[in-house]
């Protein structure tokens, strides 16, 4: 087994006949120092993978779960995937992407990007934080305008939070290209509103099984005092949204403000 490292990718090649975790773990640690957003393990060149070799991926999964390390396995040949799925502790819990490019797109979403943070040298001092729950619905604009008004009064920074729902039969860090692309699109549509009004904001994309629980974690993590959630006027989305709002009201301890644009 040969282990090579290039930028944020660790390439495995040759026969994986035994647990090679110690060597791979060292490579992961060194790569994370250069690319803290995460590591991609490229398995496309693995020619053989035995049951013992598949134990390597069990240890990788333990690192992901115990230390919240972002690792995505990519380009896994069918014979390697079969060995992984035969390992009881791993099976469907290992984050796997079809290609290295797909895995990199998923890792890139973890970056918390401050909007116009460097462009505006003289920004008002931030005294508090507000979270805006972004969904990609046209109603996000109403939520953004309400957040801006509140932010000006309280001298607050606004956290643009988008949640990617992960079904329970998938690993929490599983790459979901379509959903990730929708998240980026939704945030890119909202950001210019804040830039035009010169209100500080930053975006974050989180993954979760439940909207309310995930937003509650974001609120605590950002030390935010208020959540702004815009309500859709689309009748076809009402049932889904009512479920999400019920989850928010149940899980979020901080103040919540719901905003709804005028009905068409």
Short mmCIF file of C-alpha atoms in Angstrom, two decimals:
data_model
loop_
_atom_site.label_atom_id
_atom_site.label_comp_id
_atom_site.label_asym_id
_atom_site.label_seq_id
_atom_site.Cartn_x
_atom_site.Cartn_y
_atom_site.Cartn_z
CA UNK A 1 0.00 0.00 0.00
CA UNK A 2 1.32 3.41 -1.03
CA UNK A 3 0.08 6.60 0.66
CA UNK A 4 0.60 9.92 -1.13
CA UNK A 5 -0.58 13.39 -0.14
CA UNK A 6 -1.37 16.21 -2.53
CA UNK A 7 -3.00 19.43 -1.30
CA UNK A 8 -6.17 18.25 0.49
CA UNK A 9 -6.15 14.73 -1.01
CA UNK A 10 -4.60 11.54 0.34
CA UNK A 11 -4.17 8.98 -2.45
CA UNK A 12 -4.14 5.28 -1.62
CA UNK A 13 -2.77 2.89 -4.20
CA UNK A 14 -1.97 -0.80 -4.30
CA UNK A 15 -3.29 -3.68 -2.22
CA UNK A 16 -4.93 -2.96 1.14
CA UNK A 17 -4.52 -6.32 2.87
CA UNK A 18 -4.12 -5.14 6.47
CA UNK A 19 -5.14 -2.25 8.70
CA UNK A 20 -3.04 0.64 7.41
CA UNK A 21 -4.58 3.21 9.68
CA UNK A 22 -1.47 4.40 11.55
CA UNK A 23 0.21 5.55 8.35
CA UNK A 24 -2.97 7.07 6.94
CA UNK A 25 -3.73 8.80 10.25
CA UNK A 26 -0.32 10.48 10.14
CA UNK A 27 -1.00 11.67 6.60
CA UNK A 28 -4.42 12.98 7.64
CA UNK A 29 -2.95 14.93 10.57
CA UNK A 30 -0.34 16.58 8.35
CA UNK A 31 -2.91 17.38 5.66
CA UNK A 32 -5.33 18.93 8.16
CA UNK A 33 -2.64 21.39 9.21
CA UNK A 34 -2.56 22.69 5.64
CA UNK A 35 -6.27 22.27 4.93
CA UNK A 36 -8.27 22.46 8.20
CA UNK A 37 -11.59 22.31 6.32
CA UNK A 38 -11.11 18.58 5.75
CA UNK A 39 -9.38 15.74 3.95
CA UNK A 40 -10.30 13.63 0.94
CA UNK A 41 -9.14 10.01 0.72
CA UNK A 42 -8.88 8.98 -2.93
CA UNK A 43 -9.37 5.22 -3.21
CA UNK A 44 -9.47 4.95 -7.00
CA UNK A 45 -6.05 3.24 -7.19
CA UNK A 46 -6.69 0.51 -4.59
CA UNK A 47 -6.28 -2.77 -6.46
CA UNK A 48 -7.36 -5.10 -3.64
CA UNK A 49 -9.07 -4.74 -0.28
CA UNK A 50 -9.39 -7.60 2.20
CA UNK A 51 -11.53 -7.80 5.31
CA UNK A 52 -8.50 -6.84 7.38
CA UNK A 53 -7.76 -3.94 5.06
CA UNK A 54 -11.30 -2.63 5.41
CA UNK A 55 -10.65 -2.17 9.13
CA UNK A 56 -8.71 0.92 8.06
CA UNK A 57 -11.99 2.61 7.20
CA UNK A 58 -13.51 1.63 10.54
CA UNK A 59 -10.74 3.56 12.29
CA UNK A 60 -11.31 6.48 9.91
CA UNK A 61 -14.99 6.48 10.88
CA UNK A 62 -14.04 6.47 14.57
CA UNK A 63 -11.94 9.60 14.01
CA UNK A 64 -14.82 11.29 12.18
CA UNK A 65 -17.31 10.51 14.94
CA UNK A 66 -15.11 11.03 18.01
CA UNK A 67 -13.18 14.13 16.98
CA UNK A 68 -15.65 15.61 14.47
CA UNK A 69 -12.95 15.50 11.80
CA UNK A 70 -14.15 16.13 8.26
CA UNK A 71 -12.99 13.20 6.11
CA UNK A 72 -14.62 12.12 2.86
CA UNK A 73 -13.72 8.92 1.05
CA UNK A 74 -13.93 9.32 -2.74
CA UNK A 75 -13.75 7.32 -5.98
CA UNK A 76 -14.18 3.97 -4.27
CA UNK A 77 -13.95 0.98 -6.66
CA UNK A 78 -16.75 -1.61 -6.40
CA UNK A 79 -14.51 -4.29 -4.87
CA UNK A 80 -13.37 -1.89 -2.13
CA UNK A 81 -16.92 -0.71 -1.49
CA UNK A 82 -17.99 -4.33 -1.07
CA UNK A 83 -15.30 -4.89 1.57
CA UNK A 84 -16.29 -1.71 3.41
CA UNK A 85 -19.95 -2.66 3.49
CA UNK A 86 -19.01 -6.05 4.88
CA UNK A 87 -17.50 -4.34 7.93
CA UNK A 88 -20.34 -4.15 10.51
CA UNK A 89 -19.10 -0.99 12.26
CA UNK A 90 -18.80 0.92 9.00
CA UNK A 91 -21.30 -0.14 6.35
CA UNK A 92 -23.42 2.87 5.41
CA UNK A 93 -21.96 5.29 7.96
CA UNK A 94 -18.80 6.27 6.09
CA UNK A 95 -19.08 9.53 4.08
CA UNK A 96 -18.42 8.54 0.46
CA UNK A 97 -18.38 10.75 -2.64
CA UNK A 98 -18.48 9.56 -6.22
CA UNK A 99 -15.46 11.66 -7.22
CA UNK A 100 -12.71 13.75 -5.67
CA UNK A 101 -14.27 16.85 -7.24
CA UNK A 102 -17.62 16.11 -5.60
CA UNK A 103 -15.92 15.60 -2.23
CA UNK A 104 -14.02 18.89 -2.56
CA UNK A 105 -17.21 20.84 -3.27
CA UNK A 106 -18.72 19.37 -0.12
CA UNK A 107 -15.67 20.34 1.96
CA UNK A 108 -15.67 23.88 0.58
CA UNK A 109 -19.11 24.47 2.08
CA UNK A 110 -17.69 24.24 5.57
CA UNK A 111 -15.84 27.52 5.21
CA UNK A 112 -17.53 30.28 7.16
CA UNK A 113 -17.16 33.28 4.88
CA UNK A 114 -17.55 36.81 6.22
CA UNK A 115 -19.39 38.99 3.73
CA UNK A 116 -17.43 42.11 2.76
CA UNK A 117 -15.44 41.76 5.98
CA UNK A 118 -12.24 42.97 4.33
CA UNK A 119 -13.82 45.37 1.88
CA UNK A 120 -15.27 47.60 4.57
CA UNK A 121 -12.52 48.73 6.94
CA UNK A 122 -14.73 50.90 9.10
CA UNK A 123 -17.63 48.70 10.07
CA UNK A 124 -19.78 49.38 13.15
CA UNK A 125 -18.75 47.53 16.27
CA UNK A 126 -20.80 44.35 16.74
CA UNK A 127 -22.49 43.95 20.12
CA UNK A 128 -24.70 40.93 19.44
CA UNK A 129 -25.70 38.36 16.83
CA UNK A 130 -28.91 37.44 15.04
CA UNK A 131 -29.46 34.23 13.10
CA UNK A 132 -31.48 34.33 9.87
CA UNK A 133 -32.81 30.94 8.83
CA UNK A 134 -32.34 30.79 5.05
CA UNK A 135 -34.29 28.21 3.04
CA UNK A 136 -34.01 29.27 -0.60
CA UNK A 137 -37.65 30.36 -0.70
CA UNK A 138 -38.47 33.84 -2.10
CA UNK A 139 -39.57 34.75 1.43
CA UNK A 140 -35.88 34.85 2.43
CA UNK A 141 -35.83 38.46 1.21
CA UNK A 142 -38.47 39.44 3.79
CA UNK A 143 -36.46 37.69 6.49
CA UNK A 144 -33.31 39.51 5.39
CA UNK A 145 -35.00 42.94 5.52
CA UNK A 146 -36.38 42.24 8.98
CA UNK A 147 -32.94 41.07 10.14
CA UNK A 148 -31.34 44.24 8.78
CA UNK A 149 -33.74 46.46 10.71
CA UNK A 150 -33.08 44.55 13.91
CA UNK A 151 -29.33 44.48 13.33
CA UNK A 152 -29.16 48.25 12.95
CA UNK A 153 -31.03 48.85 16.19
CA UNK A 154 -28.97 46.35 18.17
CA UNK A 155 -25.63 46.82 16.34
CA UNK A 156 -25.72 43.13 15.58
CA UNK A 157 -24.07 40.82 13.09
CA UNK A 158 -26.43 38.55 11.15
CA UNK A 159 -25.60 34.86 10.72
CA UNK A 160 -27.07 33.52 7.47
CA UNK A 161 -27.80 29.90 8.36
CA UNK A 162 -28.79 27.23 5.85
CA UNK A 163 -29.48 23.69 7.00
CA UNK A 164 -28.99 20.66 4.79
CA UNK A 165 -31.34 17.94 5.95
CA UNK A 166 -29.61 14.55 6.18
CA UNK A 167 -31.85 11.45 6.21
CA UNK A 168 -31.11 9.06 9.05
CA UNK A 169 -30.06 6.31 6.67
CA UNK A 170 -27.10 8.43 5.48
CA UNK A 171 -23.94 9.52 7.32
CA UNK A 172 -24.23 13.03 8.69
CA UNK A 173 -21.26 14.16 6.58
CA UNK A 174 -22.40 12.41 3.39
CA UNK A 175 -21.82 14.58 0.29
CA UNK A 176 -25.13 15.69 -1.24
CA UNK A 177 -24.21 17.68 -4.39
CA UNK A 178 -27.71 18.88 -5.32
CA UNK A 179 -28.58 19.99 -1.79
CA UNK A 180 -25.18 21.65 -1.35
CA UNK A 181 -25.56 23.54 -4.59
CA UNK A 182 -29.02 24.71 -3.50
CA UNK A 183 -27.53 25.92 -0.21
CA UNK A 184 -24.87 28.01 -1.95
CA UNK A 185 -27.42 29.46 -4.35
CA UNK A 186 -29.77 30.47 -1.52
CA UNK A 187 -27.00 32.20 0.44
CA UNK A 188 -25.64 33.97 -2.64
CA UNK A 189 -29.09 35.39 -3.31
CA UNK A 190 -29.45 36.78 0.22
CA UNK A 191 -25.95 38.18 0.76
CA UNK A 192 -26.22 41.14 -1.64
CA UNK A 193 -29.15 42.52 0.38
CA UNK A 194 -26.89 42.89 3.41
CA UNK A 195 -23.99 44.21 1.38
CA UNK A 196 -26.18 46.92 -0.13
CA UNK A 197 -27.34 47.97 3.35
CA UNK A 198 -23.82 47.77 4.83
CA UNK A 199 -24.87 45.32 7.53
CA UNK A 200 -22.30 42.79 8.67
CA UNK A 201 -23.13 39.15 8.09
CA UNK A 202 -21.51 35.81 7.62
CA UNK A 203 -22.86 32.59 6.21
CA UNK A 204 -22.77 29.06 7.49
CA UNK A 205 -24.12 25.79 6.20
CA UNK A 206 -24.88 23.10 8.75
CA UNK A 207 -26.06 19.53 8.40
CA UNK A 208 -28.70 18.04 10.61
CA UNK A 209 -31.43 15.47 11.10
CA UNK A 210 -33.89 18.03 12.48
CA UNK A 211 -34.30 21.74 11.80
CA UNK A 212 -35.00 22.88 15.35
CA UNK A 213 -32.16 20.96 16.99
CA UNK A 214 -29.65 22.12 14.37
CA UNK A 215 -30.71 25.78 14.63
CA UNK A 216 -30.50 25.53 18.42
CA UNK A 217 -26.88 24.38 18.08
CA UNK A 218 -26.15 27.28 15.74
CA UNK A 219 -27.72 29.77 18.15
CA UNK A 220 -25.61 28.49 21.04
CA UNK A 221 -22.46 28.27 18.93
CA UNK A 222 -22.81 31.85 17.67
CA UNK A 223 -24.07 33.19 21.02
CA UNK A 224 -27.04 34.66 19.14
CA UNK A 225 -29.98 36.17 20.98
CA UNK A 226 -32.69 36.10 18.27
CA UNK A 227 -33.70 33.84 15.40
CA UNK A 228 -35.48 35.30 12.37
CA UNK A 229 -37.42 32.79 10.27
CA UNK A 230 -39.34 33.82 7.18
CA UNK A 231 -42.55 31.97 6.31
CA UNK A 232 -43.39 30.99 2.75
CA UNK A 233 -46.55 32.02 0.95
CA UNK A 234 -46.38 28.99 -1.34
CA UNK A 235 -49.32 26.67 -0.45
CA UNK A 236 -47.41 23.64 -1.68
CA UNK A 237 -44.69 24.24 0.90
CA UNK A 238 -46.99 24.89 3.85
CA UNK A 239 -47.01 21.37 5.30
CA UNK A 240 -43.23 21.10 5.22
CA UNK A 241 -42.82 24.53 6.74
CA UNK A 242 -45.33 23.95 9.56
CA UNK A 243 -43.30 20.90 10.57
CA UNK A 244 -40.10 22.96 10.54
CA UNK A 245 -41.64 25.82 12.54
CA UNK A 246 -42.98 23.38 15.14
CA UNK A 247 -39.48 21.95 15.49
CA UNK A 248 -38.01 25.44 15.89
CA UNK A 249 -40.51 26.45 18.57
CA UNK A 250 -39.82 23.22 20.45
CA UNK A 251 -36.02 23.28 20.34
CA UNK A 252 -34.85 26.90 20.18
CA UNK A 253 -34.58 28.57 23.59
CA UNK A 254 -33.82 32.10 22.39
CA UNK A 255 -36.28 34.65 21.02
CA UNK A 256 -37.85 33.77 17.67
CA UNK A 257 -39.37 36.19 15.19
CA UNK A 258 -41.41 34.86 12.26
CA UNK A 259 -41.77 37.01 9.16
CA UNK A 260 -44.20 36.54 6.30
CA UNK A 261 -44.33 38.64 3.12
CA UNK A 262 -47.72 39.83 1.84
CA UNK A 263 -49.81 37.14 0.17
CA UNK A 264 -49.85 37.41 -3.66
#
